[in-house]
Tab-separated table of C-alpha atoms in Angstrom:
chain	number	residue	atom	x	y	z
L	1	MET	CA	-0.002	-0.009	0.001
L	2	SER	CA	1.334	3.440	-0.899
L	3	ARG	CA	2.420	5.645	1.973
L	4	PHE	CA	2.115	8.769	-0.172
L	5	VAL	CA	-0.184	11.406	1.334
L	6	ARG	CA	-1.712	13.841	-1.136
L	7	ALA	CA	-0.607	17.408	-0.506
L	8	SER	CA	-3.444	19.800	0.290
L	9	LYS	CA	-3.680	23.164	2.021
L	10	TYR	CA	-6.939	22.024	3.616
L	11	ARG	CA	-5.958	18.556	4.807
L	12	HIS	CA	-5.801	19.750	8.435
L	13	VAL	CA	-8.894	21.958	8.505
L	14	TYR	CA	-10.680	21.534	11.819
L	15	GLY	CA	-13.995	22.725	13.195
L	16	THR	CA	-14.422	24.517	16.513
L	17	GLY	CA	-17.917	24.189	17.937
L	18	THR	CA	-19.505	26.012	20.867
L	19	ALA	CA	-22.325	23.654	21.907
L	20	ASN	CA	-20.819	23.237	25.375
L	21	LYS	CA	-20.568	27.034	25.682
L	22	ARG	CA	-24.198	28.041	25.430
L	23	ASP	CA	-23.340	31.695	26.020
L	24	GLN	CA	-21.696	31.629	22.564
L	25	CYS	CA	-24.757	30.048	20.904
L	26	PHE	CA	-28.170	31.463	20.063
L	27	ASP	CA	-30.040	29.691	22.843
L	28	ASN	CA	-33.722	29.322	23.826
L	29	LEU	CA	-35.175	29.312	20.307
L	30	LYS	CA	-38.440	27.562	19.421
L	31	VAL	CA	-37.122	26.181	16.159
L	32	SER	CA	-39.742	25.181	13.578
L	33	LYS	CA	-40.902	21.555	13.662
L	34	ASN	CA	-42.376	21.748	10.149
L	35	ALA	CA	-41.732	18.632	8.078
L	36	TRP	CA	-40.802	20.617	4.940
L	37	ASP	CA	-37.191	19.958	3.914
L	38	THR	CA	-35.263	23.153	4.592
L	39	ASN	CA	-32.018	24.229	6.228
L	40	LEU	CA	-33.976	26.300	8.825
L	41	VAL	CA	-31.195	28.905	9.108
L	42	LYS	CA	-29.557	31.505	6.832
L	43	ALA	CA	-26.706	33.908	7.567
L	44	ASN	CA	-25.259	37.145	6.196
L	45	PRO	CA	-22.460	39.394	7.524
L	46	LEU	CA	-24.811	41.122	10.003
L	47	PHE	CA	-27.599	38.719	10.922
L	48	ILE	CA	-28.837	35.150	11.009
L	49	SER	CA	-32.446	34.115	10.408
L	50	VAL	CA	-34.062	31.062	12.005
L	51	ASN	CA	-37.473	29.548	11.161
L	52	LEU	CA	-39.596	29.356	14.307
L	53	GLU	CA	-42.571	27.406	15.585
L	54	ALA	CA	-45.433	29.847	15.984
L	55	SER	CA	-49.135	29.560	16.754
L	56	GLY	CA	-51.681	31.472	14.704
L	57	GLY	CA	-49.330	32.098	11.789
L	58	GLY	CA	-45.695	31.886	10.760
L	59	ALA	CA	-42.630	33.528	12.273
L	60	PHE	CA	-38.877	33.662	11.989
L	61	ALA	CA	-36.177	35.260	14.102
L	62	ILE	CA	-33.562	37.746	12.888
L	63	LEU	CA	-30.577	37.847	15.267
L	64	LYS	CA	-27.386	39.885	15.229
L	65	HIS	CA	-24.163	37.886	15.370
L	66	ASP	CA	-23.337	39.210	18.835
L	67	GLN	CA	-26.809	38.398	20.168
L	68	THR	CA	-25.660	35.104	21.697
L	69	GLY	CA	-26.614	33.528	24.975
L	70	LYS	CA	-30.077	32.680	26.302
L	71	LEU	CA	-32.634	34.720	24.403
L	72	PRO	CA	-35.724	36.045	26.215
L	73	GLU	CA	-39.102	34.423	25.586
L	74	SER	CA	-40.363	37.770	24.294
L	75	ASN	CA	-37.534	38.198	21.799
L	76	PRO	CA	-38.834	40.172	18.761
L	77	VAL	CA	-39.643	38.163	15.640
L	78	VAL	CA	-40.932	38.656	12.105
L	79	ASN	CA	-44.512	37.366	12.167
L	80	GLY	CA	-46.355	38.727	9.158
L	81	HIS	CA	-47.272	35.392	7.549
L	82	THR	CA	-50.539	33.543	8.197
L	83	GLY	CA	-48.899	30.124	7.588
L	84	ALA	CA	-45.653	28.518	8.700
L	85	VAL	CA	-42.467	30.065	7.296
L	86	LEU	CA	-40.678	27.429	5.197
L	87	ASP	CA	-37.577	29.275	3.894
L	88	THR	CA	-35.734	32.591	4.040
L	89	ASP	CA	-32.900	34.174	2.087
L	90	PHE	CA	-30.880	37.357	2.610
L	91	HIS	CA	-30.399	39.848	-0.211
L	92	PRO	CA	-26.788	39.355	-1.430
L	93	PHE	CA	-26.301	43.089	-2.101
L	94	ASN	CA	-28.246	44.632	0.786
L	95	ASP	CA	-27.639	43.128	4.203
L	96	HIS	CA	-30.822	44.660	5.625
L	97	ILE	CA	-33.259	42.978	3.207
L	98	ILE	CA	-34.570	39.435	3.619
L	99	ALA	CA	-37.169	37.348	1.753
L	100	SER	CA	-39.411	34.712	3.334
L	101	ALA	CA	-41.578	31.944	1.855
L	102	SER	CA	-44.576	30.464	3.603
L	103	GLU	CA	-47.355	27.921	3.586
L	104	ASP	CA	-49.786	30.829	3.078
L	105	CYS	CA	-48.756	30.833	-0.653
L	106	THR	CA	-46.934	34.173	-0.382
L	107	VAL	CA	-43.402	35.494	-0.562
L	108	LYS	CA	-42.685	38.601	1.504
L	109	ILE	CA	-39.776	41.036	1.472
L	110	TRP	CA	-38.756	42.588	4.786
L	111	SER	CA	-36.560	45.554	5.657
L	112	ILE	CA	-34.477	44.972	8.793
L	113	PRO	CA	-33.868	48.046	11.014
L	114	GLN	CA	-30.274	49.200	11.317
L	115	ASP	CA	-29.896	47.880	14.864
L	116	GLY	CA	-31.832	44.700	14.250
L	117	LEU	CA	-35.295	43.916	15.606
L	118	THR	CA	-36.378	45.796	18.736
L	119	GLU	CA	-40.074	44.914	18.278
L	120	ASN	CA	-42.096	42.444	16.260
L	121	LEU	CA	-42.029	43.110	12.529
L	122	ILE	CA	-45.443	42.475	10.919
L	123	THR	CA	-45.500	44.708	7.817
L	124	PRO	CA	-43.414	43.693	4.793
L	125	VAL	CA	-42.195	46.181	2.212
L	126	VAL	CA	-43.365	43.921	-0.636
L	127	SER	CA	-45.753	40.968	-0.788
L	128	LEU	CA	-45.656	38.595	-3.805
L	129	ASN	CA	-48.869	36.625	-4.101
L	130	SER	CA	-49.302	34.807	-7.418
L	131	HIS	CA	-48.306	31.269	-6.368
L	132	GLY	CA	-51.256	28.879	-6.104
L	133	ARG	CA	-49.901	26.666	-3.328
L	134	LYS	CA	-47.384	26.879	-0.506
L	135	VAL	CA	-43.982	28.365	-1.357
L	136	GLY	CA	-41.121	26.162	-0.163
L	137	HIS	CA	-37.961	27.898	-1.389
L	138	VAL	CA	-36.662	31.434	-1.983
L	139	LEU	CA	-33.290	32.252	-3.520
L	140	PHE	CA	-31.804	35.578	-4.601
L	141	HIS	CA	-30.014	35.831	-7.934
L	142	PRO	CA	-26.190	35.840	-7.539
L	143	THR	CA	-25.408	38.713	-9.938
L	144	ALA	CA	-28.542	40.741	-10.782
L	145	GLU	CA	-29.890	43.422	-8.465
L	146	ASN	CA	-33.280	42.792	-6.786
L	147	LEU	CA	-34.038	39.528	-8.623
L	148	LEU	CA	-35.631	36.880	-6.426
L	149	THR	CA	-36.529	33.261	-7.253
L	150	SER	CA	-39.313	31.308	-5.533
L	151	ALA	CA	-40.343	27.669	-5.893
L	152	SER	CA	-43.809	26.445	-4.967
L	153	ALA	CA	-45.812	23.286	-4.489
L	154	ASP	CA	-47.769	24.381	-7.591
L	155	PHE	CA	-44.732	22.952	-9.486
L	156	THR	CA	-43.588	26.370	-10.762
L	157	VAL	CA	-40.519	28.535	-10.216
L	158	LYS	CA	-41.085	32.275	-10.466
L	159	LEU	CA	-38.591	35.127	-10.911
L	160	TRP	CA	-39.567	38.433	-9.315
L	161	ASP	CA	-38.405	42.029	-9.527
L	162	ILE	CA	-38.772	42.891	-5.869
L	163	SER	CA	-38.301	46.620	-6.551
L	164	THR	CA	-41.620	46.668	-8.434
L	165	GLY	CA	-43.300	43.487	-7.181
L	166	GLN	CA	-43.651	42.254	-10.755
L	167	GLU	CA	-43.327	38.672	-11.907
L	168	LYS	CA	-40.626	38.559	-14.603
L	169	GLN	CA	-40.644	34.883	-15.563
L	170	THR	CA	-42.293	31.558	-14.702
L	171	LEU	CA	-40.409	28.288	-15.158
L	172	THR	CA	-42.560	25.249	-15.847
L	173	GLY	CA	-41.843	21.596	-16.553
L	174	HIS	CA	-41.779	20.059	-13.096
L	175	THR	CA	-44.265	17.283	-12.463
L	176	GLU	CA	-43.755	16.962	-8.693
L	177	ILE	CA	-42.619	19.010	-5.684
L	178	ILE	CA	-39.428	21.019	-6.295
L	179	GLN	CA	-36.898	20.005	-3.630
L	180	SER	CA	-33.969	22.392	-4.184
L	181	LEU	CA	-32.572	24.936	-6.609
L	182	SER	CA	-29.198	26.565	-7.319
L	183	TYR	CA	-27.881	29.170	-9.760
L	184	SER	CA	-24.855	28.939	-12.006
L	185	TYR	CA	-21.926	31.268	-11.267
L	186	ASN	CA	-23.163	34.049	-13.541
L	187	GLY	CA	-26.829	33.329	-12.905
L	188	SER	CA	-27.809	32.507	-16.488
L	189	LEU	CA	-28.846	28.937	-15.614
L	190	LEU	CA	-30.842	27.449	-12.764
L	191	VAL	CA	-30.661	23.807	-11.718
L	192	THR	CA	-33.414	22.073	-9.754
L	193	THR	CA	-34.080	18.725	-8.135
L	194	CYS	CA	-37.600	17.384	-7.980
L	195	LYS	CA	-39.604	14.620	-6.326
L	196	ASP	CA	-39.938	12.976	-9.757
L	197	LYS	CA	-36.168	12.169	-9.427
L	198	LYS	CA	-35.249	14.435	-12.353
L	199	LEU	CA	-32.358	16.878	-12.475
L	200	ARG	CA	-33.212	19.862	-14.690
L	201	ILE	CA	-31.177	22.839	-15.913
L	202	PHE	CA	-33.244	25.852	-17.029
L	203	ASP	CA	-32.387	28.889	-19.101
L	204	VAL	CA	-34.182	31.273	-16.752
L	205	ARG	CA	-34.791	33.948	-19.382
L	206	THR	CA	-36.709	31.670	-21.779
L	207	ASP	CA	-38.344	29.030	-19.555
L	208	LYS	CA	-36.457	26.387	-21.512
L	209	VAL	CA	-35.138	23.140	-20.016
L	210	VAL	CA	-31.689	23.001	-21.629
L	211	GLN	CA	-30.776	19.672	-19.989
L	212	GLU	CA	-32.623	16.991	-18.077
L	213	THR	CA	-31.554	13.654	-16.638
L	214	ASN	CA	-32.449	11.048	-14.035
L	215	GLY	CA	-30.926	11.868	-10.654
L	216	HIS	CA	-30.699	9.663	-7.569
L	217	ALA	CA	-32.819	6.518	-7.736
L	218	GLY	CA	-34.077	6.583	-4.150
L	219	ILE	CA	-37.560	7.826	-3.275
L	220	LYS	CA	-36.330	10.220	-0.568
L	221	GLY	CA	-35.373	13.835	-1.153
L	222	SER	CA	-32.458	15.222	-3.163
L	223	ARG	CA	-30.435	18.447	-3.053
L	224	VAL	CA	-28.274	20.223	-5.638
L	225	ASN	CA	-25.503	22.872	-5.556
L	226	TRP	CA	-23.741	24.504	-8.476
L	227	MET	CA	-20.000	24.232	-7.887
L	228	GLY	CA	-19.082	27.900	-8.247
L	229	PRO	CA	-17.386	28.859	-11.537
L	230	LEU	CA	-16.956	25.197	-12.527
L	231	ASP	CA	-19.245	23.606	-15.102
L	232	LYS	CA	-20.163	21.059	-12.455
L	233	LEU	CA	-22.973	20.239	-10.060
L	234	VAL	CA	-23.022	18.281	-6.835
L	235	THR	CA	-26.186	16.471	-5.777
L	236	SER	CA	-27.043	14.540	-2.644
L	237	GLY	CA	-29.713	11.868	-2.442
L	238	PHE	CA	-30.401	8.185	-1.895
L	239	SER	CA	-29.943	4.934	-3.793
L	240	ARG	CA	-32.719	2.372	-4.200
L	241	SER	CA	-31.339	0.576	-1.134
L	242	SER	CA	-31.378	3.861	0.884
L	243	ASP	CA	-27.621	4.439	0.782
L	244	ARG	CA	-26.847	8.143	1.068
L	245	GLN	CA	-25.022	9.327	-2.040
L	246	LEU	CA	-23.084	12.244	-3.489
L	247	PHE	CA	-22.965	12.689	-7.276
L	248	VAL	CA	-20.820	15.176	-9.186
L	249	TRP	CA	-22.085	16.047	-12.676
L	250	ASP	CA	-20.582	17.731	-15.730
L	251	THR	CA	-23.170	20.284	-16.897
L	252	ASN	CA	-22.008	19.846	-20.490
L	253	ASN	CA	-23.117	16.203	-20.408
L	254	LEU	CA	-25.639	14.960	-17.858
L	255	SER	CA	-25.865	11.459	-19.302
L	256	GLU	CA	-24.174	10.027	-16.192
L	257	PRO	CA	-22.382	11.411	-13.095
L	258	LEU	CA	-18.668	12.163	-13.241
L	259	LYS	CA	-18.261	10.923	-9.696
L	260	GLN	CA	-20.431	8.736	-7.466
L	261	GLU	CA	-19.778	8.478	-3.747
L	262	ASN	CA	-21.773	6.244	-1.402
L	263	VAL	CA	-21.479	7.979	1.958
L	264	ASP	CA	-23.285	5.644	4.361
L	265	THR	CA	-26.714	4.227	5.159
L	266	ALA	CA	-28.918	6.558	7.183
L	267	SER	CA	-32.328	8.166	6.895
L	268	GLY	CA	-31.388	11.848	7.189
L	269	MET	CA	-31.063	14.085	4.143
L	270	LEU	CA	-27.515	15.162	3.206
L	271	MET	CA	-27.177	18.961	3.022
L	272	PRO	CA	-24.264	19.952	0.732
L	273	TYR	CA	-22.482	23.315	0.573
L	274	TYR	CA	-19.708	24.071	-1.934
L	275	ASP	CA	-17.157	26.805	-1.170
L	276	GLU	CA	-15.821	28.007	-4.523
L	277	SER	CA	-12.900	29.875	-2.885
L	278	THR	CA	-11.390	26.729	-1.380
L	279	SER	CA	-12.977	24.060	-3.646
L	280	MET	CA	-14.213	22.402	-0.449
L	281	LEU	CA	-17.506	20.544	-0.242
L	282	PHE	CA	-19.144	20.442	3.206
L	283	VAL	CA	-21.802	17.779	3.757
L	284	ALA	CA	-24.005	17.679	6.849
L	285	GLY	CA	-26.662	15.005	7.382
L	286	LYS	CA	-29.945	15.723	9.096
L	287	GLY	CA	-30.007	13.827	12.359
L	288	ASP	CA	-26.210	13.365	12.270
L	289	GLY	CA	-23.780	14.988	14.650
L	290	ASN	CA	-20.902	15.152	12.169
L	291	ILE	CA	-20.091	17.387	9.210
L	292	ARG	CA	-17.923	15.814	6.508
L	293	TYR	CA	-15.779	17.882	4.204
L	294	TYR	CA	-14.141	17.036	0.909
L	295	GLU	CA	-11.916	18.765	-1.612
L	296	TRP	CA	-12.656	18.818	-5.320
L	297	VAL	CA	-9.648	18.499	-7.648
L	298	ASP	CA	-9.850	18.265	-11.433
L	299	ASP	CA	-8.116	14.919	-11.813
L	300	GLU	CA	-9.116	11.285	-12.266
L	301	LYS	CA	-10.379	10.826	-8.736
L	302	GLY	CA	-11.973	14.251	-8.371
L	303	LEU	CA	-13.461	14.171	-4.871
L	304	TYR	CA	-11.068	13.676	-1.926
L	305	PHE	CA	-12.308	13.145	1.589
L	306	LEU	CA	-10.476	15.471	4.019
L	307	SER	CA	-11.924	14.975	7.479
L	308	GLU	CA	-15.076	15.500	9.524
L	309	TYR	CA	-16.276	17.580	12.406
L	310	LYS	CA	-17.744	15.260	15.030
L	311	SER	CA	-20.366	16.037	17.635
L	312	ALA	CA	-22.793	14.053	19.754
L	313	ASP	CA	-25.548	16.596	19.088
L	314	PRO	CA	-27.650	15.915	15.973
L	315	GLN	CA	-28.324	18.759	13.551
L	316	ARG	CA	-31.722	19.672	12.150
L	317	GLY	CA	-30.377	22.141	9.616
L	318	ILE	CA	-27.280	24.111	8.695
L	319	GLY	CA	-26.362	27.415	7.050
L	320	PHE	CA	-23.062	28.975	6.024
L	321	LEU	CA	-21.738	32.514	6.317
L	322	PRO	CA	-20.856	34.331	3.072
L	323	LYS	CA	-17.140	34.167	2.395
L	324	ARG	CA	-16.724	37.952	2.579
L	325	ALA	CA	-17.574	37.903	6.294
L	326	VAL	CA	-15.171	35.220	7.608
L	327	ASN	CA	-12.444	36.107	10.104
L	328	VAL	CA	-9.234	36.017	8.043
L	329	ASN	CA	-7.129	36.926	11.096
L	330	ASP	CA	-8.070	33.580	12.672
L	331	VAL	CA	-7.527	31.777	9.337
L	332	GLU	CA	-11.253	30.931	9.322
L	333	VAL	CA	-12.037	29.485	5.892
L	334	THR	CA	-15.770	29.175	6.557
L	335	ARG	CA	-18.316	29.320	9.360
L	336	ALA	CA	-21.379	27.139	9.724
L	337	TYR	CA	-24.508	27.661	11.810
L	338	LYS	CA	-25.826	24.355	13.087
L	339	VAL	CA	-29.468	24.102	14.171
L	340	HIS	CA	-30.143	22.081	17.344
L	341	VAL	CA	-33.577	21.399	18.857
L	342	GLY	CA	-33.624	24.695	20.770
L	343	MET	CA	-30.572	26.659	19.696
L	344	VAL	CA	-28.212	27.540	16.853
L	345	GLU	CA	-24.491	26.815	17.262
L	346	PRO	CA	-21.739	28.633	15.305
L	347	ILE	CA	-18.963	26.292	14.097
L	348	SER	CA	-15.752	27.867	12.799
L	349	PHE	CA	-13.615	25.890	10.321
L	350	LYS	CA	-9.958	26.938	10.388
L	351	VAL	CA	-6.597	26.063	8.887
L	352	PRO	CA	-3.879	25.710	11.555
L	353	ARG	CA	-1.159	28.211	10.619
L	354	LYS	CA	1.167	30.059	12.945
L	355	SER	CA	1.922	33.126	10.846
L	356	ASP	CA	-0.007	36.327	11.571
L	357	ALA	CA	0.389	37.485	7.979
L	358	PHE	CA	-2.520	37.395	5.532
L	359	GLN	CA	-2.748	33.926	3.967
L	360	ALA	CA	-3.283	34.873	0.332
L	361	ASP	CA	-3.284	31.244	-0.838
L	362	LEU	CA	-6.206	30.431	1.489
L	363	PHE	CA	-8.195	33.576	0.788
L	364	PRO	CA	-8.378	34.381	-2.921
L	365	ASP	CA	-10.670	37.169	-4.028
L	366	CYS	CA	-14.277	36.283	-3.175
L	367	ILE	CA	-17.760	37.421	-4.138
L	368	GLY	CA	-18.504	40.926	-2.866
L	369	ALA	CA	-21.665	42.865	-2.076
L	370	GLU	CA	-22.218	44.634	-5.391
L	371	PRO	CA	-24.287	43.368	-8.310
L	372	SER	CA	-22.500	42.879	-11.619
L	373	VAL	CA	-25.608	43.479	-13.772
L	374	THR	CA	-28.853	45.351	-13.390
L	375	LEU	CA	-32.088	43.428	-13.621
L	376	GLU	CA	-32.873	45.045	-16.972
L	377	GLU	CA	-29.427	44.128	-18.351
L	378	PHE	CA	-29.861	40.542	-17.227
L	379	PHE	CA	-33.184	40.080	-19.018
L	380	ASN	CA	-31.669	41.734	-22.097
L	381	GLY	CA	-29.177	38.877	-22.259
L	382	VAL	CA	-26.162	40.366	-20.440
L	383	ASP	CA	-24.129	37.821	-18.430
L	384	ARG	CA	-21.282	38.848	-16.141
L	385	PRO	CA	-19.579	36.898	-13.353
L	386	PRO	CA	-19.952	38.197	-9.789
L	387	LYS	CA	-17.803	41.126	-8.718
L	388	LEU	CA	-14.947	39.980	-6.513
L	389	ILE	CA	-13.273	41.692	-3.549
L	390	SER	CA	-10.006	41.128	-1.701
L	391	LEU	CA	-9.994	40.006	1.925
L	392	GLU	CA	-6.408	41.123	2.579
L	393	ASN	CA	-7.524	43.930	4.878
L	394	GLY	CA	-10.322	41.883	6.366
L	395	PHE	CA	-13.970	42.693	5.912
L	396	SER	CA	-16.037	45.291	7.729
L	397	ALA	CA	-19.779	44.835	7.379
L	398	GLN	CA	-21.667	47.934	6.305
L	399	THR	CA	-23.907	48.720	9.279
L	400	ASP	CA	-25.643	51.659	7.588
L	401	VAL	CA	-28.965	50.638	6.089
L	402	LYS	CA	-28.736	50.642	2.292
L	403	GLU	CA	-31.951	52.246	1.068
L	404	PHE	CA	-34.356	49.862	-0.614
L	405	VAL	CA	-36.902	51.583	-2.818
L	406	SER	CA	-39.914	49.659	-4.079
L	407	THR	CA	-42.682	50.895	-6.352
L	408	ALA	CA	-44.816	47.832	-5.636
L	409	PRO	CA	-48.319	48.499	-4.227
L	410	PRO	CA	-48.201	48.597	-0.435
L	411	PRO	CA	-49.035	45.156	0.986
L	412	VAL	CA	-52.305	44.675	2.770
L	413	THR	CA	-51.581	44.300	6.461
L	414	GLU	CA	-53.383	41.281	7.802
L	415	ASP	CA	-54.391	41.081	11.402
L	416	ILE	CA	-52.857	37.793	12.489
L	417	THR	CA	-52.899	38.594	16.183
L	418	GLY	CA	-54.704	35.876	18.058
L	419	PRO	CA	-54.856	34.064	21.367
L	420	LYS	CA	-51.493	33.308	22.900
L	421	THR	CA	-52.254	31.640	26.250
L	422	GLU	CA	-54.300	28.529	27.018
L	423	LYS	CA	-57.014	30.626	28.717
L	424	GLU	CA	-57.258	32.928	25.685
L	425	TYR	CA	-57.636	29.884	23.417
L	426	GLN	CA	-60.398	28.488	25.673
L	427	ASP	CA	-62.231	31.843	25.766
L	428	ALA	CA	-61.935	32.212	21.981
L	429	TYR	CA	-63.240	28.666	21.494
L	430	HIS	CA	-66.283	29.207	23.693
L	431	THR	CA	-67.018	32.568	22.036
L	432	LEU	CA	-66.883	31.033	18.558
L	433	ARG	CA	-68.994	28.067	19.678
L	434	LYS	CA	-71.670	30.408	21.096
L	435	GLU	CA	-71.690	32.400	17.850
L	436	ASN	CA	-72.047	29.174	15.890
L	437	ASP	CA	-74.948	27.980	18.064
L	438	ASP	CA	-76.684	31.350	17.751
L	439	LEU	CA	-76.394	31.202	13.954
L	440	LYS	CA	-77.775	27.650	13.897
L	441	ASN	CA	-80.761	28.715	16.041
L	442	ALA	CA	-81.419	31.738	13.833
L	443	ILE	CA	-81.347	29.583	10.694
L	444	ALA	CA	-83.666	26.995	12.306
L	445	SER	CA	-86.131	29.744	13.277
L	446	ARG	CA	-86.122	31.103	9.754
L	447	ASP	CA	-86.681	27.598	8.320
L	448	ILE	CA	-89.735	27.165	10.570
L	449	ARG	CA	-91.076	30.581	9.569
L	450	ILE	CA	-90.556	29.788	5.860
L	451	THR	CA	-92.403	26.490	6.299
L	452	GLN	CA	-95.334	28.321	7.999
L	453	LEU	CA	-95.522	30.936	5.214
L	454	GLU	CA	-95.446	28.232	2.525
L	455	ALA	CA	-98.309	26.434	4.277
L	456	GLN	CA	-100.367	29.651	4.456
L	457	LEU	CA	-99.791	30.301	0.735
L	458	ALA	CA	-100.826	26.758	-0.119
L	459	ALA	CA	-104.050	27.127	1.903
L	460	LYS	CA	-105.072	30.151	-0.142
């Protein structure tokens, strides 16, 4: 057996968790128990969002990165949906704008105050309402300003101009529930996985399926990520015998996967995340305590297993911080946010290096916070890669609120306030029951009176 060890800058990457230091986690959260397959958490340089369990509607939390420790029961939330919140996504070019998708068939756009939430947020700046069934996924476009994508259980994907509230395009062709979606590096193509086990690549401007193939053979869910600037995709799913799998595909030829990796046999969905700056693939399984990470190299083998972060605490979801916000001084190559039953734990992945100098080989230029095309340019056929920034001097998040101007009609504010305590629920129940009984009695009285009048008319 060869004793040669493949050289890699990331062979010794290690994860540092904080689960045993609850003051460094976002603790005391009523995380959503909804069965919809989602990561439950999203992060940007200023905030994280977490889907919550809420009665009488849907809610999600928006927390600042320094808002760790045990959160109060009355912590402010966003609760403007009438159904459970299924997914959220931060605007890539405005850190104070977030989109949410819900079971109430709507997508809503929210403006986050400069200092975060100090009171419940119930009024969105834009409400997008043309989906016919629940909306399970929202995803902002990687290069075009104010372009949002939503996927619904009505089997459609819609592209929205959130500055006007207008629907720009509808993608059709799915025959079952859409399970995940991901954009190409310049945003000209969108790939989706579906319950019908198909992998589809769309030209988003023309509603044309440019490629389609059979994905994972198992009946359970599947995920897909575009691998940055590469013409490759990574999918996670299950085999017919319920083995968890990773496939890497060449987008120029989807006839069969370039690489097939059987990970293990377990029931939890694998949640992949590809970091284009390091060519590392992070894979976390729902219900697992560990997070595996691989490196992609363009050679015969392709996917190399590096190591794994191990923990006894199972994860329900996971989200990753944008590359522009990592701590380069601590040689942090990425940071994950792991969702537990009642808290969210930050996990920092670092490369062990002693030098205090900037590690240029570990931190190439990464995607910044400026769009490379306007929405009008994009739909006129202009494609540009994302604008890149250097991390040599570190990154300072812009705390000033970037103005978001929308010409969309103001959303109708729905009163979703309702009973919150057990006594209020009991009182509301008895009130509604009394109203129902009164209506039944009134209808019965009118029926008797109608019968009497009909009899009188017949007698004449």
